[in-house]
Coordinates of C-alpha atoms in Angstrom, one line a residue:
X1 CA 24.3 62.4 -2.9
X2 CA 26.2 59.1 -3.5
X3 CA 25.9 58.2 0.2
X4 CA 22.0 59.4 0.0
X5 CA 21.5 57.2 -2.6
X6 CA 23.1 54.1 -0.8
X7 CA 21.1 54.3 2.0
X8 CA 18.0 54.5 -0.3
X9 CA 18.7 51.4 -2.5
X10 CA 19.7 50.0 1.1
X11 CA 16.4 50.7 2.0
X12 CA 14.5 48.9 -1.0
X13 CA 16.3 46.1 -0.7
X14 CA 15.5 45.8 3.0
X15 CA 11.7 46.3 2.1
X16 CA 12.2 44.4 -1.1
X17 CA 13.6 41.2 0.8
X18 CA 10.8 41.9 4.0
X19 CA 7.9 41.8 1.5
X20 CA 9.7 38.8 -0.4
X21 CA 9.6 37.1 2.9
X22 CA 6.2 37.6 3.6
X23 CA 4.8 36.3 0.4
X24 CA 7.2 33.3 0.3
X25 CA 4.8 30.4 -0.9
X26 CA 4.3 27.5 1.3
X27 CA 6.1 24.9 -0.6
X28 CA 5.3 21.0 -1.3
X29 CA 7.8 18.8 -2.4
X30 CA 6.9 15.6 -4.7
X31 CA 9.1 12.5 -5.4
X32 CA 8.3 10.0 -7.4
X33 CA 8.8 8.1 -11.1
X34 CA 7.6 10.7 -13.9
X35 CA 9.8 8.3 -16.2
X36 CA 10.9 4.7 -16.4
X37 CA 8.5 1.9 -16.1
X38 CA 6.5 2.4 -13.2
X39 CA 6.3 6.4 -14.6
X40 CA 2.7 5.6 -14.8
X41 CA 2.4 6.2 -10.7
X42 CA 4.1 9.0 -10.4
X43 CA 2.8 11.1 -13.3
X44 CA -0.6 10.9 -12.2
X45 CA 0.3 11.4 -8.6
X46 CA 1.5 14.5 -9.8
X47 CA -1.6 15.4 -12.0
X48 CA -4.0 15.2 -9.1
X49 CA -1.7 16.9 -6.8
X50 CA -1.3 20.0 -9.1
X51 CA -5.3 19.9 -9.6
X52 CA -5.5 20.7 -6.0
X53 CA -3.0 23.1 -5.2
X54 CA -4.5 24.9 -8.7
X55 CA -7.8 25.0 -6.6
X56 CA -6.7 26.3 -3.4
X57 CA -5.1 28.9 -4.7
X58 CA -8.0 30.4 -6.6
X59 CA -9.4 30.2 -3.5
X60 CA -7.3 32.3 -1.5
X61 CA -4.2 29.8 -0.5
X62 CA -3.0 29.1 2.9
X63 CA -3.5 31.2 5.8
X64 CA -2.0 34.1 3.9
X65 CA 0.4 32.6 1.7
X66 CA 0.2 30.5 -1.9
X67 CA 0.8 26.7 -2.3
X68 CA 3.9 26.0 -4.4
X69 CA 5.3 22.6 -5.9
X70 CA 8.4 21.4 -6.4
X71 CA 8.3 17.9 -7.7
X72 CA 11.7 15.6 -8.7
X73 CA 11.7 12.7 -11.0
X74 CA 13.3 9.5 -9.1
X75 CA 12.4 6.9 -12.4
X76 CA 11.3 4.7 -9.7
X77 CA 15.3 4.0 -8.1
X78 CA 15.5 3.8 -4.2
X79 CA 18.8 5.8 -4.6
X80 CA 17.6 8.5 -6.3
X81 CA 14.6 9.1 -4.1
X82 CA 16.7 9.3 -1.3
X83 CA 18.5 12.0 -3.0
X84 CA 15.6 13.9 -4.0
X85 CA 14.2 13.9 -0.8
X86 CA 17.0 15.3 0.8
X87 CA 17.1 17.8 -2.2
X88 CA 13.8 18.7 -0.9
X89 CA 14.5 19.1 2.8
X90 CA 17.7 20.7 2.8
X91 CA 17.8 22.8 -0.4
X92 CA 13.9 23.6 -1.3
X93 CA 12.9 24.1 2.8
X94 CA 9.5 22.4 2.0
X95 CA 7.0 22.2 4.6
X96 CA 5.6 18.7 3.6
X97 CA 6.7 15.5 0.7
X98 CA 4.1 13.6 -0.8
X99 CA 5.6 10.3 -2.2
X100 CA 7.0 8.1 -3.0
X101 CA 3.7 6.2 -4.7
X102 CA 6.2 2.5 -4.7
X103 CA 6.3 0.7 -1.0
X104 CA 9.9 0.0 -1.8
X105 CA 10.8 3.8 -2.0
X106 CA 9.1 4.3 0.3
X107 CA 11.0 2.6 2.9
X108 CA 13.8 4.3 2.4
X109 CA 12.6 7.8 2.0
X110 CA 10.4 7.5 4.5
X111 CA 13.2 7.6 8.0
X112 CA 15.1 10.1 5.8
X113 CA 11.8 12.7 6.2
X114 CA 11.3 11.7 9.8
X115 CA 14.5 12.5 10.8
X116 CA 14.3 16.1 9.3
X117 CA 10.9 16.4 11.1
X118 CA 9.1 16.8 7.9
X119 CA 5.9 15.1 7.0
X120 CA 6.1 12.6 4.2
X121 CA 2.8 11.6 3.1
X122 CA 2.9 8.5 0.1
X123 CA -0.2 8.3 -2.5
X124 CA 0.6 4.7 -3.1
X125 CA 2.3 2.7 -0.7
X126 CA 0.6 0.3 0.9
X127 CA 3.0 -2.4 2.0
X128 CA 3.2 -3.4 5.9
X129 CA 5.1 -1.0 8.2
X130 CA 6.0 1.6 5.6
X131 CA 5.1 4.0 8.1
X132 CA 5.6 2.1 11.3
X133 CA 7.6 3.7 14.4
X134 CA 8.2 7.3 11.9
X135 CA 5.7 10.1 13.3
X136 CA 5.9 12.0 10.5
X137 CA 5.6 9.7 7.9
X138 CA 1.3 9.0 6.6
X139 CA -0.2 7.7 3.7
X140 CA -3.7 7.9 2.0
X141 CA -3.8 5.0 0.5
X142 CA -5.6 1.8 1.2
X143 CA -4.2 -0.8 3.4
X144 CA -3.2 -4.1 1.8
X145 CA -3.9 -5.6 5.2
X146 CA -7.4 -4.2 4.6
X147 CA -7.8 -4.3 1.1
X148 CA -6.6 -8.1 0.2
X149 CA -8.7 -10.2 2.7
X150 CA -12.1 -8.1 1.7
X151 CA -11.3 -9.0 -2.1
X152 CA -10.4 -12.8 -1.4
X153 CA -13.7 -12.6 0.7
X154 CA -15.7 -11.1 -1.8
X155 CA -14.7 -12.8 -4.8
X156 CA -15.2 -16.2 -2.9
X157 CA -18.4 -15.4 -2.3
X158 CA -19.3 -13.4 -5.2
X159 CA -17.5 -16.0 -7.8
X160 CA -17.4 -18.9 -5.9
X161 CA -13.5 -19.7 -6.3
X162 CA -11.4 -21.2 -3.7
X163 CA -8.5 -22.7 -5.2
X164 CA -5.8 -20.1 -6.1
X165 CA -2.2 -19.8 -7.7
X166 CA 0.0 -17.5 -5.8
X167 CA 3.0 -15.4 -7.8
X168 CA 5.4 -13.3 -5.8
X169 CA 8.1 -10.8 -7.3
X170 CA 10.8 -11.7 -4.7
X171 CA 12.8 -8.1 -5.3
X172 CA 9.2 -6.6 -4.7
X173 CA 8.7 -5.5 -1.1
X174 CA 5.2 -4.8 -1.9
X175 CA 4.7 -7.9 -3.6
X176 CA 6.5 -9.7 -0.9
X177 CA 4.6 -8.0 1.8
X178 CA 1.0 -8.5 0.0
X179 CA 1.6 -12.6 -0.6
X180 CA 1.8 -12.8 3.3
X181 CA -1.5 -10.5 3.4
X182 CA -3.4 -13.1 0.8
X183 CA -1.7 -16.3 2.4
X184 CA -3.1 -15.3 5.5
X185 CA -6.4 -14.4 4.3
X186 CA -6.6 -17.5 2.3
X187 CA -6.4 -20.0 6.0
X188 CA -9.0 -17.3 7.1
X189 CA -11.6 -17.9 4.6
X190 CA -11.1 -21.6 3.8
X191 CA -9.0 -20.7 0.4
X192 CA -6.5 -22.8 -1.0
X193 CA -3.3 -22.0 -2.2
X194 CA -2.6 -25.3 -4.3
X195 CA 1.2 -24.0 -6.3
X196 CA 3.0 -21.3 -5.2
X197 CA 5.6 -19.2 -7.8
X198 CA 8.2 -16.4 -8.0
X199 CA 9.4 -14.3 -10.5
X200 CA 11.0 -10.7 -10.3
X201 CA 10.4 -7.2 -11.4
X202 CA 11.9 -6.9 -14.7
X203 CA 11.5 -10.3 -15.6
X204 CA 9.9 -10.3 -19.2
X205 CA 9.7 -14.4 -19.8
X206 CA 7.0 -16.3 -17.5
X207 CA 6.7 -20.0 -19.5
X208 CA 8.3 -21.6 -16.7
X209 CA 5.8 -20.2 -14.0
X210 CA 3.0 -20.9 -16.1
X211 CA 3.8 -24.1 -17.2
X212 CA 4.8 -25.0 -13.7
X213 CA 0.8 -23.5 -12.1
X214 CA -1.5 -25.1 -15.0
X215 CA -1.7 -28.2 -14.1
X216 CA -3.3 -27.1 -10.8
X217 CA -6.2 -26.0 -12.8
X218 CA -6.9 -22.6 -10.4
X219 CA -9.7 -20.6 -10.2
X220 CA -7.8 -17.4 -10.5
X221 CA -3.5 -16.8 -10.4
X222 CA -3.0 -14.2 -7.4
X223 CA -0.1 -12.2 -8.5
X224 CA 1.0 -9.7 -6.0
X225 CA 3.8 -7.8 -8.0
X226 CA 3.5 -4.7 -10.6
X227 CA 1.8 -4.2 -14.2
X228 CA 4.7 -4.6 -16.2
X229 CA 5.2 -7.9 -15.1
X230 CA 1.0 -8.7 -14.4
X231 CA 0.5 -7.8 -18.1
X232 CA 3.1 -10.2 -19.7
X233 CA 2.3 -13.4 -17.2
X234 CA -1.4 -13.1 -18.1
X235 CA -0.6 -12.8 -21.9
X236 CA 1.8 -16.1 -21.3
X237 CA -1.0 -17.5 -19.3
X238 CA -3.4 -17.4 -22.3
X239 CA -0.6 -18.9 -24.8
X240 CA -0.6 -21.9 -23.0
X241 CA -4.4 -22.0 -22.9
X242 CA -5.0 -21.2 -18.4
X243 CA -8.6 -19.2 -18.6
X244 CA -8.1 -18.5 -15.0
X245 CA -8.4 -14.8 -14.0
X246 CA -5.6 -12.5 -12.3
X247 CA -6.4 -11.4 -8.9
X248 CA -4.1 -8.4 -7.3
X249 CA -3.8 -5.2 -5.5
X250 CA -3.5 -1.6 -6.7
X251 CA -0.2 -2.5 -8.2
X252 CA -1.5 -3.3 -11.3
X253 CA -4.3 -0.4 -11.8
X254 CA -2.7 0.9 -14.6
X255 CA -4.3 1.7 -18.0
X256 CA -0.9 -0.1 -19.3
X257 CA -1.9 -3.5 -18.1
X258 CA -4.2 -4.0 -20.5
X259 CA -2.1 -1.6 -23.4
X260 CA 0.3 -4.4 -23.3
X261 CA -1.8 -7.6 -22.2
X262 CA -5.0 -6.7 -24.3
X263 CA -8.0 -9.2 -23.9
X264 CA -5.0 -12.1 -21.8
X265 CA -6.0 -9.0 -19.0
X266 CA -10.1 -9.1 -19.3
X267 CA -11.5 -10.6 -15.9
X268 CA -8.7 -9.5 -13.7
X269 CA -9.7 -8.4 -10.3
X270 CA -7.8 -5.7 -8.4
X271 CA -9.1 -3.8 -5.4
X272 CA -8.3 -0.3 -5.1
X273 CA -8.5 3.1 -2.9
X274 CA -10.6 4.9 -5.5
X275 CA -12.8 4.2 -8.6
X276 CA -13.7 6.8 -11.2
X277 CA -17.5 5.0 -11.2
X278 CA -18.3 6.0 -7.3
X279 CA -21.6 8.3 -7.4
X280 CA -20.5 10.4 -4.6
X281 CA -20.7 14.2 -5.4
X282 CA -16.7 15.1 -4.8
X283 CA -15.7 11.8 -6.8
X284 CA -17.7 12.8 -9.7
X285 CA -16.6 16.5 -9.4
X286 CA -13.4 15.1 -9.2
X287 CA -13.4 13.0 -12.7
X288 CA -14.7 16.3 -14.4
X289 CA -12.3 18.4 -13.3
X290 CA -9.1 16.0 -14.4
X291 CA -11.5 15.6 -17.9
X292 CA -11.2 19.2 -18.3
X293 CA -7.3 19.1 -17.8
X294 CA -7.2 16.3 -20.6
X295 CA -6.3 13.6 -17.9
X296 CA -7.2 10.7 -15.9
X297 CA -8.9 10.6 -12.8
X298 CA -7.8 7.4 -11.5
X299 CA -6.8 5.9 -8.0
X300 CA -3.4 7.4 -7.6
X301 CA -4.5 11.1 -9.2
X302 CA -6.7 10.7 -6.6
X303 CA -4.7 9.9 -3.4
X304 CA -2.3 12.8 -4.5
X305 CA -5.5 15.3 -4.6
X306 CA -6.5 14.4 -1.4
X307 CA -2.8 14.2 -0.2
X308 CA -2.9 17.8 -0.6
X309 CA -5.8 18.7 0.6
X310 CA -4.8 16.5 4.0
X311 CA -1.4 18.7 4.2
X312 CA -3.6 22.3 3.9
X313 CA -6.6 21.3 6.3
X314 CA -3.3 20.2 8.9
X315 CA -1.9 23.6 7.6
X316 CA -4.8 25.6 8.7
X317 CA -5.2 23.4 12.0
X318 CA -1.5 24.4 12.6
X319 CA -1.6 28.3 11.6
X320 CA 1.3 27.4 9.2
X321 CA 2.8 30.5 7.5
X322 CA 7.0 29.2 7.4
X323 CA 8.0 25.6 6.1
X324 CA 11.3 26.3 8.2
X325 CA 9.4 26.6 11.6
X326 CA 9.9 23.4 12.6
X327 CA 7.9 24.4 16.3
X328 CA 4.9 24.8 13.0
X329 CA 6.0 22.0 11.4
X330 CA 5.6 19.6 14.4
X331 CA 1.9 21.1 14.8
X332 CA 1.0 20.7 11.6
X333 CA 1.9 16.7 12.1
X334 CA 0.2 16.8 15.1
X335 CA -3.0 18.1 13.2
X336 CA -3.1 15.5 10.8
X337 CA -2.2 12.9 13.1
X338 CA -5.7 14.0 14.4
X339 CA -7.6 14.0 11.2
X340 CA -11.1 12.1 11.6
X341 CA -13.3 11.2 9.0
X342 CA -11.9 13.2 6.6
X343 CA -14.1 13.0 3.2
X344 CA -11.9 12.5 0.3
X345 CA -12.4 12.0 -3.3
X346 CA -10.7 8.0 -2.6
X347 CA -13.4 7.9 0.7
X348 CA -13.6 8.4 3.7
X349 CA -10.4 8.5 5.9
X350 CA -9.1 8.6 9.7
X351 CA -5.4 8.1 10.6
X352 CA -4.6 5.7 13.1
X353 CA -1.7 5.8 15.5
X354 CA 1.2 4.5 12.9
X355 CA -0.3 7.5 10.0
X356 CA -1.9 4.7 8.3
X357 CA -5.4 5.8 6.4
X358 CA -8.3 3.1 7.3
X359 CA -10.3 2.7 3.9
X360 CA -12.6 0.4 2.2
X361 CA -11.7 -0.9 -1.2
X362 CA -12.8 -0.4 -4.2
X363 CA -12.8 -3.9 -6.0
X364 CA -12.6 -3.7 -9.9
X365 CA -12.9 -6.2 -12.8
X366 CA -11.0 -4.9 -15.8
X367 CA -13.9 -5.2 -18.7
X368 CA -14.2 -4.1 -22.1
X369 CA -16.8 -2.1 -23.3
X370 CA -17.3 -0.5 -27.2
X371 CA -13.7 -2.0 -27.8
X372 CA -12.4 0.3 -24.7
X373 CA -11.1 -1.3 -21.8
X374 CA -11.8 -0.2 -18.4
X375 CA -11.9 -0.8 -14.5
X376 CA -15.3 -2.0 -13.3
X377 CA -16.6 -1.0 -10.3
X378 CA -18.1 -4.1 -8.6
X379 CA -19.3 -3.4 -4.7
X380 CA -21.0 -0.7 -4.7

């Protein structure tokens, strides 16, 4: 009897591990800051993201199998990204990391994924060559090499400005990375950059900068870097009495920009991969659906819905059923490497041979409306 009823609880366990196996979830890691002062990115990365994979498993999940996330907190440090990401490769097995939303992080995450043959897709990076000579690293988001010159364009025309203050945050890749896009944009168009400035993240006094750009008298003061910092050198800016506009990249779409800078932040231009105000059907689906959850449907809870949504079509493509495949693993990154014209809820999308997304922007005037502040959708 005793040996009986071994070989029965034997057998259970054998079916009980075979039909744990089979219903093993396909699993997406996340990295990215849920605390610290760029938390702001990575929390709503994560709301969108979670929106999705809610969705697609009321519908059935993945070719058999449920979506799962696991999702680590890096508080926006290069260091602890790295370690995260490996947590994810080599202790969670997960078939696919969305993050990290910062450039910077990005960088360094981004060879560590490539190496393990597992797709990395960021929601926010958009410096140059984040994804450059890594097959397996993508990102959704808009280019800054497309997204800066077609807002210096626009607002040139639109506004008439042509003379520009340039601030860089030198410990900033992205910021570093986007001056070069706007300098070069600016000889292309006929702008002027007439003083140039630097500052660093962190950074939390900004006379000098100002004092040293208002004599130029500028139409608008580009700065390249972060909210934190964008908040506090427009609120410095309208101390010392400069009118002039800030001008930037997605870097400082952030509700916080104007919690901190108030009215100093009114008139500020930033182009984006998504607006909340686009008519299309899936966008306005989109907005609803976060409403109902009690948050916000902005740019970056967008590029981490349709980050998902990108993995699973590539998924599907790939028959995908075991995130430790890696023969599956490399055909899923094949099929998204082929993705055309894919209709997201931030546009319109094709990948090009580096995993870059090609987008239009969205450019934005932050306005004020009923005493609520808010990003104004300006070309479309």
């Amino acid at each position: 009897m005793k040996k009986l009823s071994l070989l029965i609880l034997s057998f259970v366990l054998v079916v009980s591990f075979s039909v744990f196996a089979k219903s093993k979830d396909l699993t997406i890691g996340v990295v990215g800051p849920e605390t610290g002062n760029l938390a702001v990115y990575g929390t709503k990365t994560l709301d969108g993201i979670m929106l999705a994979v809610d969705e697609i498993n009321a519908a059935g999940g993945v070719n058999g199998k449920r979506l799962s996330v696991v999702h680590y907190d890096d508080r926006g440090d290069k260091a602890e990204a790295a370690a995260a990401t490996q947590r994810l490769i080599n202790r969670d097995k997960v078939c696919a990391i969305i993050g990290e939303p910062t450039s910077g992080a990005t960088f360094v995450i981004g060879p560590i994924a490539n190496r393990a043959k597992v797709i990395l897709i960021s929601a926010g990076a958009t410096a140059k060559g984040v994804t450059d000579g890594k097959p397996f690293v993508f990102r959704d988001t808009l280019l800054d090499s497309d997204g800066a010159p077609a807002t210096l364009k626009f607002i040139m025309d639109k506004f008439g400005w042509k003379n520009f203050a340039l601030i860089t945050s030198v410990n900033n890749d992205y910021s570093v990375g986007l001056s070069g896009i706007f300098k070069e944009a600016a000889k292309k168009y006929g702008a002027s950059i007439l003083v140039e400035q630097t500052v660093s993240d962190g950074d939390t006094d900004f006379s000098a900068q100002i004092t040293a750009i208002k004599p130029h008298k500028p139409d608008a003061i580009i700065f390249t870097g972060y909210y934190p910092e964008g908040s506090l050198i427009m609120l410095e800016a309208r101390k010392q009495g400069l009118k002039a506009p800030m001008v930037g990249g997605d870097g400082l779409l952030a509700p916080d920009l104007w919690k901190v800078g108030g009215d100093s932040v009114l008139g500020s231009i930033v182009y984006a991969g998504f607006s909340p105000q686009a008519k299309a059907e899936n966008v306005q689906n989109f907005v609803k659906k976060m409403k109902e959850r009690g948050k916000e449907a902005d740019m970056f809870s967008a590029q981490g819905y349709d980050a998902v949504y990108l993995l699973v079509n590539a998924m599907k493509k790939a028959g995908l059923t075991s995130c430790t495949d890696v023969k599956q693993r490399i055909k899923m990154r094949d099929a998204l490497a082929a993705t055309k014209d894919f209709m997201g809820v931030s546009g319109k999308m094709s990948f090009d041979s580096e995993g870059n997304a090609k987008k239009v922007p969205f450019i934005q005037m932050v306005d004020k409306k009923d005493g609520k502040y808010y990003f104004k959708l300006l070309n479309e």
